[in-house]
Tab-separated table of C-alpha atoms and ligand atoms in Angstrom:
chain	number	residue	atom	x	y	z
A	1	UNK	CA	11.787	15.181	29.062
A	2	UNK	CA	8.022	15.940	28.746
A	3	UNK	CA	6.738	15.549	25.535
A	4	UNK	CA	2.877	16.250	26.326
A	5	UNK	CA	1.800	19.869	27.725
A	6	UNK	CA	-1.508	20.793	28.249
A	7	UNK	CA	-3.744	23.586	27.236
A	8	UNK	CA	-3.293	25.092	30.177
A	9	UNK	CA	0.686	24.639	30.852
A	10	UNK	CA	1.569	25.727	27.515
A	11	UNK	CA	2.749	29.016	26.815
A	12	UNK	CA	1.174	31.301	24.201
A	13	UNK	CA	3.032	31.472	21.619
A	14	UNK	CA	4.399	35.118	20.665
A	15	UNK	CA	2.131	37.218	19.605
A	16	UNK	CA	4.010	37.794	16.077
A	17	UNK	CA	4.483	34.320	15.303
A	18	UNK	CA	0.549	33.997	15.675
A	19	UNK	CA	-1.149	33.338	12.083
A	20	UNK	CA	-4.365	31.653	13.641
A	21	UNK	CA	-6.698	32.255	16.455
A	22	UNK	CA	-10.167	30.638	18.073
A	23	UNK	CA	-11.189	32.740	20.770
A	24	UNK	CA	-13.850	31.452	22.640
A	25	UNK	CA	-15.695	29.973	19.680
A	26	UNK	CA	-19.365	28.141	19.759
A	27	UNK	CA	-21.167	26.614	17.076
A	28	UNK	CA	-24.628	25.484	17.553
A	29	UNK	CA	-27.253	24.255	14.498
A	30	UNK	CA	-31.001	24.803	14.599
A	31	UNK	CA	-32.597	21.509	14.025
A	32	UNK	CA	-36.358	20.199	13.973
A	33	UNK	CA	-35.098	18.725	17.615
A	34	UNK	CA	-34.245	21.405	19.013
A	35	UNK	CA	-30.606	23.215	19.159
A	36	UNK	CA	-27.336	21.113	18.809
A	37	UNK	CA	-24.094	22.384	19.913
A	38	UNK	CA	-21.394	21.225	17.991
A	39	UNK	CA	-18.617	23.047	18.663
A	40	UNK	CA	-18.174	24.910	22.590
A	41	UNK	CA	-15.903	27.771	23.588
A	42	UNK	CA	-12.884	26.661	21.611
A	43	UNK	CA	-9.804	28.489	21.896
A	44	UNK	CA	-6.306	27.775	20.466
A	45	UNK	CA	-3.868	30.073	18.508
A	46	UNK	CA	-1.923	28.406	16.028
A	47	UNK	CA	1.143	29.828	14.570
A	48	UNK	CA	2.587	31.180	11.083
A	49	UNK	CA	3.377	28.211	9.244
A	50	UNK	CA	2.880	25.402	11.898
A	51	UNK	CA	1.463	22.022	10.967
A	52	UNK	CA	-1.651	21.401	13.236
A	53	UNK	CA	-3.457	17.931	12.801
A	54	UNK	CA	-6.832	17.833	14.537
A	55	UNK	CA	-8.199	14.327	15.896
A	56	UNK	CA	-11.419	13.600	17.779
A	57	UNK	CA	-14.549	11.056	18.405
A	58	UNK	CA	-17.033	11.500	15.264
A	59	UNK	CA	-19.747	14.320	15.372
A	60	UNK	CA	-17.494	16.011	17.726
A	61	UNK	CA	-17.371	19.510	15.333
A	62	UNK	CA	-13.941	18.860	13.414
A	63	UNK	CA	-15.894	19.528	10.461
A	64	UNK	CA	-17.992	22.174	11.549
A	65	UNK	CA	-14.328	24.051	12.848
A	66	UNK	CA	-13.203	23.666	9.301
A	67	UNK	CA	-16.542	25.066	7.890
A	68	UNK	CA	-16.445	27.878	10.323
A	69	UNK	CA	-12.835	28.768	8.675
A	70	UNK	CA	-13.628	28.563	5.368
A	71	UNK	CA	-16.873	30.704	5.707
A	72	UNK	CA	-19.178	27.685	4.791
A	73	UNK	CA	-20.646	28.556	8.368
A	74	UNK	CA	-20.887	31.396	10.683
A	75	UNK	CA	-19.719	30.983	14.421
A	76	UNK	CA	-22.820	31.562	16.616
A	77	UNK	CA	-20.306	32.439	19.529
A	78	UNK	CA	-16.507	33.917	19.453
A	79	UNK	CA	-14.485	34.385	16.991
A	80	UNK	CA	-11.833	33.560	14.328
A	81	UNK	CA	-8.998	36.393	13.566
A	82	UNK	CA	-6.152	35.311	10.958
A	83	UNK	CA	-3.589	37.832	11.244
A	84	UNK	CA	-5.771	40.064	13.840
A	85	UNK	CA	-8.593	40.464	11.165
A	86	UNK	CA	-12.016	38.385	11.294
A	87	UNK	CA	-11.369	35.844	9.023
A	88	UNK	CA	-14.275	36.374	6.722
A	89	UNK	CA	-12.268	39.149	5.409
A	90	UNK	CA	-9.327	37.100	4.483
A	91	UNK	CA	-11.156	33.790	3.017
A	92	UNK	CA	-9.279	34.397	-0.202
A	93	UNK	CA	-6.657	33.320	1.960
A	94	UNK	CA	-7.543	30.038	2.870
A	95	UNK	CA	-7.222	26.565	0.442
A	96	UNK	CA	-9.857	24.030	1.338
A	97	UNK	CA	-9.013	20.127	0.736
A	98	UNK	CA	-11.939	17.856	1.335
A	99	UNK	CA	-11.881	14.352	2.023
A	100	UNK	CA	-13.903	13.986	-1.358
A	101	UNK	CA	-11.548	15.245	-4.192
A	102	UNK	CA	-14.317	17.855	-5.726
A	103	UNK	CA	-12.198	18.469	-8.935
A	104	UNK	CA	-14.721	19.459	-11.574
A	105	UNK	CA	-15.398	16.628	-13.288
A	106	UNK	CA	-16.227	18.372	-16.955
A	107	UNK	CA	-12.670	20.520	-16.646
A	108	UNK	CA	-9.451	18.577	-17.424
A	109	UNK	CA	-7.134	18.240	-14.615
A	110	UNK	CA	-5.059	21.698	-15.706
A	111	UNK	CA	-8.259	23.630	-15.931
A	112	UNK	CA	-9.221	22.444	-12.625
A	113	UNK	CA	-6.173	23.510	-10.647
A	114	UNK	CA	-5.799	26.763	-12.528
A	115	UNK	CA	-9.862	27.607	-11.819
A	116	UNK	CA	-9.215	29.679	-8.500
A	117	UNK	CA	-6.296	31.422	-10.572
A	118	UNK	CA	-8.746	32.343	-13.281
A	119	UNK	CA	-11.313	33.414	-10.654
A	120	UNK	CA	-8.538	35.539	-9.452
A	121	UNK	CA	-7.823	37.381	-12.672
A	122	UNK	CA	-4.858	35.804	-13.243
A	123	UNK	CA	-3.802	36.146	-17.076
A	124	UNK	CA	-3.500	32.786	-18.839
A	125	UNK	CA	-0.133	32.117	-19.716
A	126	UNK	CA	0.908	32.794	-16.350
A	127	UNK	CA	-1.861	30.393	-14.763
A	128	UNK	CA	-1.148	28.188	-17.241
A	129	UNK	CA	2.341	28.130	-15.825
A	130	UNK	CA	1.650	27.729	-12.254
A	131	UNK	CA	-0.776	24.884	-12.820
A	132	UNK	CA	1.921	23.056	-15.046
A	133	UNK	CA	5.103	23.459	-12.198
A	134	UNK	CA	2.220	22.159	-8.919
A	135	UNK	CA	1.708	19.306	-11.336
A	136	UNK	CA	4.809	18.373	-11.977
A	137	UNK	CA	6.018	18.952	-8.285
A	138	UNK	CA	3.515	16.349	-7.512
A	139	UNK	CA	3.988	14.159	-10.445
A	140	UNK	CA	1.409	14.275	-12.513
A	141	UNK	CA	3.181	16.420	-15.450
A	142	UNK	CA	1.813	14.587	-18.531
A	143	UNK	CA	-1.583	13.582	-17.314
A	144	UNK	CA	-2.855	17.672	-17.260
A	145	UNK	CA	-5.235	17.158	-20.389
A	146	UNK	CA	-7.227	14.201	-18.281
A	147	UNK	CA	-10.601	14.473	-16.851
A	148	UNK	CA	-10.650	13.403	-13.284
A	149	UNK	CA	-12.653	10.008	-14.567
A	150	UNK	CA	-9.281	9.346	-15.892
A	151	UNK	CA	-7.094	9.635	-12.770
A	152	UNK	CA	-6.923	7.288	-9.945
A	153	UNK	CA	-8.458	8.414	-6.585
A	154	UNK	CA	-4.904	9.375	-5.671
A	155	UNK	CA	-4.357	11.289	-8.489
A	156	UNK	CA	-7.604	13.397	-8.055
A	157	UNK	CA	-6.844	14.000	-4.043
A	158	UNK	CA	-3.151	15.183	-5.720
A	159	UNK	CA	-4.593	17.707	-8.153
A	160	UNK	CA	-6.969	18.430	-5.523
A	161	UNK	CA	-4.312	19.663	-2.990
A	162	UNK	CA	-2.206	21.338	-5.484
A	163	UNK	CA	-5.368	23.733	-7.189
A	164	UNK	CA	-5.932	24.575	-3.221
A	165	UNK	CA	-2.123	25.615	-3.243
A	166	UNK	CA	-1.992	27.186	-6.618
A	167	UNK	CA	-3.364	30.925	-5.671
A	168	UNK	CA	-0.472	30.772	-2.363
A	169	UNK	CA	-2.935	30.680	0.150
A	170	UNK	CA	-1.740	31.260	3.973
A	171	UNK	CA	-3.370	28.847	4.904
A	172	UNK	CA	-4.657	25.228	3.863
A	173	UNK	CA	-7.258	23.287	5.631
A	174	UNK	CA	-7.809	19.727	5.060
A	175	UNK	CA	-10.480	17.444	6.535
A	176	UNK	CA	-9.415	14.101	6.270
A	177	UNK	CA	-8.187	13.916	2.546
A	178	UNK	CA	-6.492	11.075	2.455
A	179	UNK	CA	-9.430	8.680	3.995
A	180	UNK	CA	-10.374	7.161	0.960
A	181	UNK	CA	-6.553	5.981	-0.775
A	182	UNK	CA	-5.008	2.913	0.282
A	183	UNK	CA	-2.453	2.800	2.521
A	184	UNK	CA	0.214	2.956	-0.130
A	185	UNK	CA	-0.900	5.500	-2.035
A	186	UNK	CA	-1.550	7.117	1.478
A	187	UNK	CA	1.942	7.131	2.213
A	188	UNK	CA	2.793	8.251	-0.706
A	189	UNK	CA	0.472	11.578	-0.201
A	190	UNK	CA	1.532	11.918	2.860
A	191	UNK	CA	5.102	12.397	2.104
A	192	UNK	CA	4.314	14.400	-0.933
A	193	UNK	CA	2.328	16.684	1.293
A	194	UNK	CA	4.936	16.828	4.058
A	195	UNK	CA	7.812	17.962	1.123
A	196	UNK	CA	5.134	20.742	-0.728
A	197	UNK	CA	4.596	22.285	3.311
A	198	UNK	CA	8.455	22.145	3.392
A	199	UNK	CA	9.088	24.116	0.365
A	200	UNK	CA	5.969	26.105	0.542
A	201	UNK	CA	6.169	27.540	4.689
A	202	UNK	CA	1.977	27.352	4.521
A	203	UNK	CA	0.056	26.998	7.771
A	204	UNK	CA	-1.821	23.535	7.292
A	205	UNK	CA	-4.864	22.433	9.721
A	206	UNK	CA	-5.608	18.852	8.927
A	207	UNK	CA	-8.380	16.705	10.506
A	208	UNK	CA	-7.446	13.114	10.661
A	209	UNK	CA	-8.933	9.997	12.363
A	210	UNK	CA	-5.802	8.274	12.088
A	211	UNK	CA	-3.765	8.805	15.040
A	212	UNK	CA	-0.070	7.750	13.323
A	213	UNK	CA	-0.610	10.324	10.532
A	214	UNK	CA	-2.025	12.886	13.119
A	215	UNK	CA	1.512	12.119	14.864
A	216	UNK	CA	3.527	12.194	10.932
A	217	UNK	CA	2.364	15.045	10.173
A	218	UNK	CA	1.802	17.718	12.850
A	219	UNK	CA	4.044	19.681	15.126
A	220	UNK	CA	0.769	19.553	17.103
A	221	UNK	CA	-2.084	17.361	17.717
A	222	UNK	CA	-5.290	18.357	19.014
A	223	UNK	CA	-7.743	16.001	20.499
A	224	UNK	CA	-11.005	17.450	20.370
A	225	UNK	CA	-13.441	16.886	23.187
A	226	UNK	CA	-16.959	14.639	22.642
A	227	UNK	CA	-19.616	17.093	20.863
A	228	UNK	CA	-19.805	20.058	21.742
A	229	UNK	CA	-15.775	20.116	20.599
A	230	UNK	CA	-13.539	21.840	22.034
A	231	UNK	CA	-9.742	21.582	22.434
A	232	UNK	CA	-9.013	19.230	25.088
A	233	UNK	CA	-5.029	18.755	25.046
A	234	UNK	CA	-2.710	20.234	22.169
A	235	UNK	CA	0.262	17.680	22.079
A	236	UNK	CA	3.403	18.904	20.609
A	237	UNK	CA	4.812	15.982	18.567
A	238	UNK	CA	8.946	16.281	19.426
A	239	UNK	CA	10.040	14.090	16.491
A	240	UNK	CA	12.523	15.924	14.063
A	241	UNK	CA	12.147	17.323	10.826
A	242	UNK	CA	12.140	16.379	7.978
A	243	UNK	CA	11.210	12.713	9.067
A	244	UNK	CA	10.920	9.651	7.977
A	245	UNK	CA	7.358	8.748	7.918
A	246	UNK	CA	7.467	5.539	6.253
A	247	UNK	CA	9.470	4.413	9.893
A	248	UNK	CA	8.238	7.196	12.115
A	249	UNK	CA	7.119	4.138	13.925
A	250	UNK	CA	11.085	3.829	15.143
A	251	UNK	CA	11.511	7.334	16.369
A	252	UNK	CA	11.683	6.853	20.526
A	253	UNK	CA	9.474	9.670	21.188
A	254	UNK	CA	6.660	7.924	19.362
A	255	UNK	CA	5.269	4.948	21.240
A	256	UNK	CA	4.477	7.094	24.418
A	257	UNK	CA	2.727	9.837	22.411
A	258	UNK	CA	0.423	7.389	20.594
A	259	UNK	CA	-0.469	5.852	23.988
A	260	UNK	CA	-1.310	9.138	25.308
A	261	UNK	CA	-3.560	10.225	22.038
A	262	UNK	CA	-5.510	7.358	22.080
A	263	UNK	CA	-6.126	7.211	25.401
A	264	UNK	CA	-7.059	11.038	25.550
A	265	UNK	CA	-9.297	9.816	22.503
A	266	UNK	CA	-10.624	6.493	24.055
A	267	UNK	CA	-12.044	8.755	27.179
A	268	UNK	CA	-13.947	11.260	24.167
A	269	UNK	CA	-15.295	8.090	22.370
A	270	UNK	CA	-16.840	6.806	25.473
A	271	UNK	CA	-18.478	10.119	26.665
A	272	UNK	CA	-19.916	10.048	23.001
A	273	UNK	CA	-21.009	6.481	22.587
A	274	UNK	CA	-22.427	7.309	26.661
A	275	UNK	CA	-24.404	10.297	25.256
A	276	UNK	CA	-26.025	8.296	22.325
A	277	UNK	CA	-27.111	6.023	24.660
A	278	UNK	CA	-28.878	8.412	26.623
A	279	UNK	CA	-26.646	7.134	29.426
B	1	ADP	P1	-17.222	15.693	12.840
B	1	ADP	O1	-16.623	16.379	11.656
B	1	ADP	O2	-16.347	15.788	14.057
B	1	ADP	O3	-17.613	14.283	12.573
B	1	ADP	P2	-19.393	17.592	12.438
B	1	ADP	O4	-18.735	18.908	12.550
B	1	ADP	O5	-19.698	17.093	11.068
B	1	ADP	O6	-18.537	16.487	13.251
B	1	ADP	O7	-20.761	17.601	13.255
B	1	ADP	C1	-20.817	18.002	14.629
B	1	ADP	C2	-22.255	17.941	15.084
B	1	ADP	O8	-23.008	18.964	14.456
B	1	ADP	C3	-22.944	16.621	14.761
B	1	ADP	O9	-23.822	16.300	15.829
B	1	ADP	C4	-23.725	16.931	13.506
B	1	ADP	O10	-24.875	16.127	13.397
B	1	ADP	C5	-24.107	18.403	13.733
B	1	ADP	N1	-24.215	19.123	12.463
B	1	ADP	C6	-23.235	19.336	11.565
B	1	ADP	N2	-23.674	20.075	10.525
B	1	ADP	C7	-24.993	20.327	10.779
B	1	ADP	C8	-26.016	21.047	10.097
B	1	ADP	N3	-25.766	21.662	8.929
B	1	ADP	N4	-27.249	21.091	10.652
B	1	ADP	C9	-27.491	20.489	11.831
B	1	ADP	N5	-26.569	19.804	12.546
B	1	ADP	C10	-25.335	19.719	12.025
């Protein structure tokens, strides 16, 4: 049985099921030094509701992809269609969850993950509503009238996901939020996470450095390239749903697909720690 197909073996998925799509995409900055490309002809379509984690050497453009999506920066090259349609017409559509929880630290925890409700229109009761069942889901019904300086960190990154979920986005990008909690409270996320994308049937693209979670998580890993990224292999991960992550260790497809990730990573981290050496 092959667990590992490549970019280029892979069939595209049908063009229905398609919620996501790269084409050819470049990214490159202006700086005083001259131009740096970060990300290079990157193509990949993802589909409705499929959880894609993203792993790759640092300053490789996993950050700069996410930026791109959320409209934070403009591709210089290529494109990104969500449903067909460039997706700077259909940001409202996309949650952002940064490794920093940026919960507004002068708004109680409820008036933080109703804000994109309010900036919606949304009428209060019914925010109010909304808020109070994504807090509970994630247990932190009773702590809504806290400031975040009153939460632990894992409590922030939990109200954090849940205000990017609260306006139903189609989508939910997440750069490495869990890189701050211990590994408890990590777990802990994780499988809260894993149970909200169950119920919920959102499209989730999370950037992770941690190759087991990249493998928890995802139906699919990609391992970006050295700068300028690009998407070097998409694995699928063939471990059943819903899983056990706390032992996903024990599942027998797991072993060989860590071996392979890190050792399409290993060849990345070299090329990049080769580059900054001017070698
Ligand atoms: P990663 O998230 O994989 O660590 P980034 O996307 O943050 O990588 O960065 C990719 C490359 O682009 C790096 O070389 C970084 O220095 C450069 N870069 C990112 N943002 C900017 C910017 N605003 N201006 C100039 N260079 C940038």
């Amino acid at each position: 049985m092959s667990l590992v197909l490549s970019m280029d073996s892979k069939p595209e998925p049908d063009p229905a099921q398609v919620l996501l799509e790269f084409r050819n995409l470049s990214k490159s900055y202006e700086t005083r030094g001259g131009a740096v490309l970060a990300v290079s002809n990157l193509n990949l379509q993802v589909r409705d509701g499929e959880f894609l984690t993203i792993v790759g050497p640092s300053g490789c453009g996993k950050s700069t992809l996410l930026n791109m999506l959320a409209g934070l920066e403009k591709p210089s090259e290529g494109e990104i269609l969500l449903r067909g349609r460039p997706v700077a017409e259909a940001q409202r559509e996309i949650g952002y969850v940064m490794q920093n929880d940026n919960l507004y630290p002068w708004r109680t925890l409820i008036q933080n993950v109703m804000f994109p409700l309010e900036i919606r229109g949304m009428p209060a009761r019914e925010r109010k509503a909304i808020a109070e069942e994504y807090l509970a889901r994630v247990q932190l019904d009773g702590f809504e009238d806290k400031y975040p300086y009153e939460l632990s960190g894992g409590m922030r990154q939990r109200g954090n996901i849940v205000r990017a979920l609260s306006f139903s986005p189609s989508l939910l990008i997440m750069d490495e939020p869990f890189g701050p909690l211990d590994a408890q409270t990590r777990l802990l996320l994780q499988m809260q996470l894993l149970e909200l994308w169950r119920e919920e049937k959102k499209t989730v693209i999370f950037i992770t450095h941690d190759l087991p979670e990249a493998i928890a998580l995802g139906d699919r890993v990609m391992v970006m390239s050295a700068r300028p990224g690009r998407a070097k292999c998409v694995l699928d991960v063939d471990i059943s749903r819903p899983r056990d992550i706390a032992h996903i260790h024990e599942e027998s497809n797991y072993r060989d697909l860590l071996t392979r990730l890190g050792d399409e990573l290993a060849e990345e981290i070299k090329i990049t720690v080769a580059s900054k050496r001017g070698g």
